[in-house]
Amino acid sequence: MVGSVQVVSISSLKGGVGKTSVTLGLASAALAAGIPTLIVDLDPHADASTGLGVALSGPQQEVGRQIKAGRRGDLQANAAVSPWTQRDKSAQGPVLDVAVGGSFGTVYDRPDLRPRDLRRLKTLLEKTTKYQLVLIDCPPSLNGLTRMAWTASNQAVLVAEPSLFSVAGTERTMRALEMFRNEFNTSLNTTSVVANRFRDSSTEQRFRLSEMRRMFGAQLLNPVLPEQPDWQQIQGAAYSVHQWPGESARSTARHFDQLVQSLTGTSGAAKRPRVRAAAP
Ligand SMILES: Nc1ncnc2c1ncn2[C@@H]1O[C@H](COP(=O)(O)OP(=O)(O)OP(=O)(O)O)[C@@H](O)[C@H]1O
Ligand SMILES: [Mg+2]
């Protein structure tokens, strides 16, 4: 790894809140901005690999096998080239590679990984030479794989929906992350939250979003990501949102452009109040 590579993990304890969608949106924005990027699909479900339309070719192996190989592993040599790069006519020699996910990684998704196992992904990323940005899509748990991602990252992004359970869980996850950072990792210097799937028409969601602003302060990244009606169709077609037609996709693409910029300039924030019950 050369220079100031940003390694950003995207995680949440709760499933289905948009980790993979945020990873794909950031990947799309990074590609549009011409930032050489590696996506590490650490979820054994491999949704990011599916959304990016990649498959292993020839002797290439999924990311879990590289993690097992340890110092002999090679993420760069085993990374698949995203077909999004072939559709991108604007960028100069675009780089968007994918360390492809798969079920082998589940062997590391235990709650009791030893510190030397937690460092496996970090060691692999330190050997890469091609990327300025690494985005790690995590499974919905705080077990070994997510902790391995946090250990490898200098930025941790938690994804939350503006709903009671998601916000309360994110607050607990943030505390777990801070404890983890104090205990294991010195290079994790920024923790932030992305609010996803916001519906402005919902009173409850507006309440939860204002609660998130109070709780997370400057750690809540701007902009908030609204409900995007085309998302499933875009992901189903394995397309980049920047390459999808229509004003709605263009608006989402602009949100992710701003998030990529925010991720390079965000700093951790002050103390947050606890979650409160909703107003009637
Ligand atoms: N902003 C959004 N607007 C509309 N749909 C969304 C949005 N974000 C995510 N979705 C949809 O919600 C579903 C779950 O999203 P996604 O797979 O990104 O969540 P996840 O947190 O990665 O899930 P998992 O925990 O299973 O890995 C997907 O069908 C996705 O298309
Ligand atoms: Mg996912």
CSV table of C-alpha atoms and ligand atoms in Angstrom, one decimal:
chain,number,residue,atom,x,y,z
A,1,MET,CA,0.0,0.0,0.0
A,2,VAL,CA,1.5,3.4,-1.0
A,3,GLY,CA,0.9,7.0,0.3
A,4,SER,CA,-2.2,8.0,2.2
A,5,VAL,CA,-4.6,5.2,1.0
A,6,GLN,CA,-8.0,5.6,2.6
A,7,VAL,CA,-9.4,2.2,3.9
A,8,VAL,CA,-13.1,2.6,4.7
A,9,SER,CA,-15.2,-0.2,6.2
A,10,ILE,CA,-19.0,0.0,5.8
A,11,SER,CA,-20.7,-1.9,8.6
A,12,SER,CA,-23.8,-2.3,10.8
A,13,LEU,CA,-25.0,-4.9,13.3
A,14,LYS,CA,-28.4,-4.7,11.8
A,15,GLY,CA,-29.1,-6.4,8.5
A,16,GLY,CA,-30.7,-4.8,5.4
A,17,VAL,CA,-30.0,-1.1,6.3
A,18,GLY,CA,-28.0,-0.4,3.2
A,19,LYS,CA,-24.3,-1.3,3.8
A,20,THR,CA,-23.9,-2.9,0.3
A,21,SER,CA,-25.9,-0.1,-1.4
A,22,VAL,CA,-23.7,2.5,0.3
A,23,THR,CA,-20.6,0.6,-0.8
A,24,LEU,CA,-21.9,0.4,-4.4
A,25,GLY,CA,-22.8,4.1,-4.4
A,26,LEU,CA,-19.4,5.1,-3.1
A,27,ALA,CA,-17.7,2.8,-5.6
A,28,SER,CA,-19.7,4.4,-8.4
A,29,ALA,CA,-18.7,7.9,-7.2
A,30,ALA,CA,-15.0,6.9,-6.8
A,31,LEU,CA,-15.0,5.5,-10.4
A,32,ALA,CA,-16.6,8.7,-11.7
A,33,ALA,CA,-14.0,10.7,-9.9
A,34,GLY,CA,-11.2,8.5,-11.3
A,35,ILE,CA,-10.0,7.3,-7.9
A,36,PRO,CA,-8.3,3.9,-8.2
A,37,THR,CA,-10.4,1.8,-5.9
A,38,LEU,CA,-10.6,-1.8,-4.5
A,39,ILE,CA,-13.9,-3.1,-3.1
A,40,VAL,CA,-13.4,-5.9,-0.6
A,41,ASP,CA,-16.5,-7.9,-0.4
A,42,LEU,CA,-16.2,-9.3,3.1
A,43,ASP,CA,-19.8,-10.5,3.4
A,44,PRO,CA,-20.0,-14.3,2.6
A,45,HIS,CA,-23.3,-13.5,1.0
A,46,ALA,CA,-21.3,-11.7,-1.6
A,47,ASP,CA,-24.0,-9.1,-2.5
A,48,ALA,CA,-21.4,-6.4,-3.4
A,49,SER,CA,-19.8,-8.8,-5.9
A,50,THR,CA,-23.2,-9.5,-7.4
A,51,GLY,CA,-24.1,-5.8,-7.6
A,52,LEU,CA,-20.8,-5.1,-9.3
A,53,GLY,CA,-21.4,-7.9,-11.8
A,54,VAL,CA,-18.0,-9.6,-11.1
A,55,ALA,CA,-17.1,-13.3,-11.1
A,56,LEU,CA,-13.8,-15.0,-10.5
A,57,SER,CA,-11.9,-16.0,-13.6
A,58,GLY,CA,-9.3,-18.7,-14.1
A,59,PRO,CA,-7.2,-19.5,-11.0
A,60,GLN,CA,-8.5,-16.4,-9.1
A,61,GLN,CA,-9.8,-17.1,-5.5
A,62,GLU,CA,-12.4,-15.4,-3.3
A,63,VAL,CA,-11.3,-13.1,-0.6
A,64,GLY,CA,-11.7,-15.6,2.3
A,65,ARG,CA,-9.1,-17.9,0.7
A,66,GLN,CA,-6.6,-14.9,0.5
A,67,ILE,CA,-7.3,-14.2,4.2
A,68,LYS,CA,-6.6,-17.8,5.0
A,69,ALA,CA,-3.4,-17.7,3.0
A,70,GLY,CA,-2.2,-14.9,5.2
A,71,ARG,CA,1.2,-13.5,4.1
A,72,ARG,CA,1.2,-15.7,1.0
A,73,GLY,CA,-2.2,-14.2,-0.1
A,74,ASP,CA,-2.4,-11.6,-2.8
A,75,LEU,CA,-5.6,-9.5,-3.0
A,76,GLN,CA,-4.5,-7.5,-6.0
A,77,ALA,CA,-3.7,-10.6,-8.2
A,78,ASN,CA,-7.0,-12.2,-7.2
A,79,ALA,CA,-9.2,-9.1,-7.7
A,80,ALA,CA,-11.7,-9.2,-10.5
A,81,VAL,CA,-12.0,-6.1,-12.7
A,82,SER,CA,-15.5,-4.6,-12.4
A,83,PRO,CA,-17.3,-4.4,-15.7
A,84,TRP,CA,-18.4,-0.9,-14.6
A,85,THR,CA,-15.0,0.3,-15.8
A,86,GLN,CA,-15.7,-0.8,-19.4
A,87,ARG,CA,-18.9,1.2,-19.5
A,88,ASP,CA,-17.1,4.3,-18.1
A,89,LYS,CA,-16.1,6.4,-21.1
A,90,SER,CA,-15.2,9.5,-19.1
A,91,ALA,CA,-12.5,8.4,-16.7
A,92,GLN,CA,-8.9,8.0,-17.7
A,93,GLY,CA,-7.8,4.3,-17.3
A,94,PRO,CA,-10.3,3.7,-14.5
A,95,VAL,CA,-9.5,1.2,-11.8
A,96,LEU,CA,-12.3,-0.5,-9.9
A,97,ASP,CA,-11.3,-3.9,-8.7
A,98,VAL,CA,-13.2,-6.3,-6.5
A,99,ALA,CA,-11.9,-8.8,-3.9
A,100,VAL,CA,-14.7,-11.2,-4.6
A,101,GLY,CA,-16.9,-12.5,-1.7
A,102,GLY,CA,-17.8,-16.1,-0.9
A,103,SER,CA,-18.8,-18.5,1.7
A,104,PHE,CA,-15.3,-19.5,2.6
A,105,GLY,CA,-15.0,-16.3,4.7
A,106,THR,CA,-17.5,-17.6,7.2
A,107,VAL,CA,-14.8,-19.6,9.0
A,108,TYR,CA,-13.5,-16.2,10.3
A,109,ASP,CA,-16.9,-14.8,11.3
A,110,ARG,CA,-16.5,-16.0,14.9
A,111,PRO,CA,-16.7,-13.7,18.0
A,112,ASP,CA,-13.4,-14.9,19.4
A,113,LEU,CA,-10.8,-14.2,16.7
A,114,ARG,CA,-7.2,-13.8,18.1
A,115,PRO,CA,-5.4,-10.4,17.5
A,116,ARG,CA,-3.2,-12.0,14.9
A,117,ASP,CA,-6.2,-13.2,12.9
A,118,LEU,CA,-7.8,-9.8,13.2
A,119,ARG,CA,-4.8,-8.4,11.4
A,120,ARG,CA,-5.0,-10.7,8.4
A,121,LEU,CA,-6.9,-8.3,6.1
A,122,LYS,CA,-4.7,-5.4,7.1
A,123,THR,CA,-1.6,-7.4,6.2
A,124,LEU,CA,-3.0,-8.2,2.8
A,125,LEU,CA,-4.0,-4.6,2.1
A,126,GLU,CA,-0.5,-3.4,3.0
A,127,LYS,CA,0.8,-5.5,0.1
A,128,THR,CA,-1.4,-3.8,-2.5
A,129,THR,CA,0.1,-1.0,-4.7
A,130,LYS,CA,-2.6,0.0,-7.1
A,131,TYR,CA,-5.3,1.7,-5.0
A,132,GLN,CA,-6.0,5.0,-3.4
A,133,LEU,CA,-9.3,4.0,-1.9
A,134,VAL,CA,-10.4,0.6,-0.4
A,135,LEU,CA,-14.1,0.1,0.5
A,136,ILE,CA,-14.9,-2.9,2.7
A,137,ASP,CA,-18.5,-4.2,2.7
A,138,CYS,CA,-19.1,-6.0,5.9
A,139,PRO,CA,-21.6,-8.7,6.9
A,140,PRO,CA,-24.4,-7.7,9.4
A,141,SER,CA,-22.7,-8.8,12.6
A,142,LEU,CA,-19.9,-7.5,14.8
A,143,ASN,CA,-18.1,-10.9,14.6
A,144,GLY,CA,-14.6,-11.7,13.3
A,145,LEU,CA,-15.1,-10.4,9.7
A,146,THR,CA,-16.4,-7.0,10.7
A,147,ARG,CA,-13.7,-6.7,13.4
A,148,MET,CA,-11.1,-7.7,10.8
A,149,ALA,CA,-12.4,-4.9,8.6
A,150,TRP,CA,-12.2,-2.4,11.4
A,151,THR,CA,-8.6,-3.5,12.2
A,152,ALA,CA,-7.7,-2.9,8.5
A,153,SER,CA,-9.5,0.5,8.2
A,154,ASN,CA,-8.6,4.1,9.0
A,155,GLN,CA,-12.2,5.1,8.6
A,156,ALA,CA,-15.3,3.2,9.9
A,157,VAL,CA,-18.7,4.1,8.5
A,158,LEU,CA,-21.8,2.8,10.2
A,159,VAL,CA,-25.0,2.7,8.1
A,160,ALA,CA,-28.3,3.4,9.8
A,161,GLU,CA,-31.9,4.0,8.8
A,162,PRO,CA,-33.8,6.7,10.6
A,163,SER,CA,-35.9,4.2,12.6
A,164,LEU,CA,-35.9,3.4,16.3
A,165,PHE,CA,-34.3,0.0,16.2
A,166,SER,CA,-31.6,1.0,13.7
A,167,VAL,CA,-30.7,4.2,15.5
A,168,ALA,CA,-30.6,2.5,19.0
A,169,GLY,CA,-28.5,-0.3,17.5
A,170,THR,CA,-26.1,2.1,15.8
A,171,GLU,CA,-25.5,4.0,19.1
A,172,ARG,CA,-24.6,0.6,20.7
A,173,THR,CA,-22.5,-0.3,17.8
A,174,MET,CA,-20.7,3.0,18.0
A,175,ARG,CA,-19.8,2.3,21.6
A,176,ALA,CA,-18.6,-1.2,20.7
A,177,LEU,CA,-16.5,0.3,17.9
A,178,GLU,CA,-14.9,2.8,20.2
A,179,MET,CA,-14.1,0.1,22.8
A,180,PHE,CA,-12.6,-2.0,20.0
A,181,ARG,CA,-10.6,1.0,18.7
A,182,ASN,CA,-9.1,1.6,22.1
A,183,GLU,CA,-8.2,-2.0,22.6
A,184,PHE,CA,-6.9,-3.1,19.2
A,185,ASN,CA,-6.5,-0.5,16.5
A,186,THR,CA,-4.5,2.7,16.4
A,187,SER,CA,-5.0,3.5,12.7
A,188,LEU,CA,-8.8,3.7,12.9
A,189,ASN,CA,-9.0,7.5,13.2
A,190,THR,CA,-12.5,8.4,12.0
A,191,THR,CA,-15.9,6.8,12.8
A,192,SER,CA,-19.0,8.2,11.2
A,193,VAL,CA,-22.6,7.4,10.4
A,194,VAL,CA,-24.5,7.5,7.1
A,195,ALA,CA,-28.3,7.8,7.3
A,196,ASN,CA,-29.8,5.8,4.5
A,197,ARG,CA,-33.3,5.4,3.1
A,198,PHE,CA,-34.7,8.6,4.6
A,199,ARG,CA,-38.4,9.4,3.7
A,200,ASP,CA,-39.1,13.1,4.3
A,201,SER,CA,-42.8,12.4,4.2
A,202,SER,CA,-42.6,10.3,7.4
A,203,THR,CA,-43.0,12.2,10.7
A,204,GLU,CA,-41.3,9.3,12.5
A,205,GLN,CA,-38.3,9.4,10.2
A,206,ARG,CA,-37.9,13.1,10.5
A,207,PHE,CA,-38.0,12.7,14.3
A,208,ARG,CA,-35.4,9.9,14.1
A,209,LEU,CA,-33.2,11.9,11.8
A,210,SER,CA,-33.1,14.9,14.2
A,211,GLU,CA,-32.3,12.4,17.0
A,212,MET,CA,-29.4,11.1,14.9
A,213,ARG,CA,-28.1,14.6,14.4
A,214,ARG,CA,-28.2,15.2,18.2
A,215,MET,CA,-26.6,11.8,19.0
A,216,PHE,CA,-23.9,11.7,16.4
A,217,GLY,CA,-23.2,15.4,15.8
A,218,ALA,CA,-20.5,15.9,13.2
A,219,GLN,CA,-20.1,12.2,12.9
A,220,LEU,CA,-23.4,12.0,10.9
A,221,LEU,CA,-22.2,12.5,7.4
A,222,ASN,CA,-23.8,14.8,4.9
A,223,PRO,CA,-25.7,14.3,2.8
A,224,VAL,CA,-28.4,12.0,4.2
A,225,LEU,CA,-29.4,9.4,1.5
A,226,PRO,CA,-33.0,9.4,0.6
A,227,GLU,CA,-35.2,6.5,-0.4
A,228,GLN,CA,-34.2,5.9,-4.0
A,229,PRO,CA,-37.0,4.4,-6.0
A,230,ASP,CA,-34.7,3.0,-8.7
A,231,TRP,CA,-32.1,1.3,-6.4
A,232,GLN,CA,-33.3,-2.3,-6.8
A,233,GLN,CA,-33.5,-2.0,-10.5
A,234,ILE,CA,-30.1,-0.4,-10.8
A,235,GLN,CA,-28.6,-3.1,-8.5
A,236,GLY,CA,-30.5,-5.8,-10.3
A,237,ALA,CA,-28.9,-4.7,-13.6
A,238,ALA,CA,-25.5,-4.7,-11.9
A,239,TYR,CA,-25.1,-1.0,-12.9
A,240,SER,CA,-23.3,1.9,-11.5
A,241,VAL,CA,-25.7,4.6,-10.4
A,242,HIS,CA,-23.6,7.2,-12.2
A,243,GLN,CA,-24.3,5.3,-15.4
A,244,TRP,CA,-28.0,4.9,-14.9
A,245,PRO,CA,-30.3,7.3,-16.8
A,246,GLY,CA,-32.9,9.6,-15.2
A,247,GLU,CA,-32.9,12.5,-12.8
A,248,SER,CA,-33.5,10.3,-9.7
A,249,ALA,CA,-30.3,8.3,-10.4
A,250,ARG,CA,-28.4,11.6,-11.1
A,251,SER,CA,-29.5,13.0,-7.8
A,252,THR,CA,-28.4,9.8,-6.0
A,253,ALA,CA,-25.1,9.9,-7.8
A,254,ARG,CA,-24.5,13.5,-6.7
A,255,HIS,CA,-25.2,12.5,-3.1
A,256,PHE,CA,-22.5,9.8,-3.3
A,257,ASP,CA,-20.1,12.3,-5.0
A,258,GLN,CA,-20.5,14.4,-1.8
A,259,LEU,CA,-20.1,11.5,0.5
A,260,VAL,CA,-16.8,10.5,-1.2
A,261,GLN,CA,-15.6,14.0,-0.6
A,262,SER,CA,-16.9,14.0,3.0
A,263,LEU,CA,-15.1,10.8,3.7
A,264,THR,CA,-11.8,12.4,3.0
A,265,GLY,CA,-12.4,15.4,5.3
A,266,THR,CA,-14.5,14.1,8.2
A,267,SER,CA,-13.3,14.1,11.8
A,268,GLY,CA,-14.7,12.3,14.8
A,269,ALA,CA,-17.2,14.2,17.0
A,270,ALA,CA,-18.1,14.9,20.5
A,271,LYS,CA,-20.2,13.1,23.1
A,272,ARG,CA,-23.6,12.0,22.0
A,273,PRO,CA,-26.8,11.9,24.1
A,274,ARG,CA,-28.6,8.5,24.4
A,275,VAL,CA,-31.6,7.4,22.2
A,276,ARG,CA,-35.0,8.8,23.4
A,277,ALA,CA,-38.5,7.5,22.9
A,278,ALA,CA,-40.4,9.0,19.9
A,279,ALA,CA,-42.7,12.0,20.4
A,280,PRO,CA,-46.4,10.9,20.1
B,1,LIG,N1,-31.7,4.4,-0.2
B,1,LIG,C1,-32.4,3.4,-0.6
B,1,LIG,N2,-33.5,3.5,-1.3
B,1,LIG,C2,-34.2,2.4,-1.7
B,1,LIG,N3,-33.8,1.2,-1.5
B,1,LIG,C3,-32.7,1.0,-0.8
B,1,LIG,C4,-31.9,2.0,-0.3
B,1,LIG,N4,-30.8,1.5,0.3
B,1,LIG,C5,-30.9,0.2,0.2
B,1,LIG,N5,-32.1,-0.2,-0.5
B,1,LIG,C6,-32.5,-1.5,-0.8
B,1,LIG,O1,-32.7,-2.2,0.5
B,1,LIG,C7,-32.3,-3.5,0.4
B,1,LIG,C8,-31.2,-3.8,1.4
B,1,LIG,O2,-30.1,-3.0,1.0
B,1,LIG,P1,-28.6,-3.6,1.2
B,1,LIG,O3,-28.5,-5.0,0.6
B,1,LIG,O4,-27.7,-2.5,0.6
B,1,LIG,O5,-28.5,-3.7,2.8
B,1,LIG,P2,-27.3,-4.4,3.6
B,1,LIG,O6,-27.2,-3.6,4.9
B,1,LIG,O7,-26.1,-4.5,2.8
B,1,LIG,O8,-28.0,-5.8,3.9
B,1,LIG,P3,-27.2,-7.1,4.6
B,1,LIG,O9,-27.2,-6.8,6.0
B,1,LIG,O10,-28.1,-8.2,4.2
B,1,LIG,O11,-25.9,-7.2,4.0
B,1,LIG,C9,-31.8,-3.7,-1.1
B,1,LIG,O12,-32.9,-4.3,-1.8
B,1,LIG,C10,-31.5,-2.3,-1.6
B,1,LIG,O13,-31.8,-2.2,-2.9
B,2,MG,MG,-24.9,-6.2,2.4
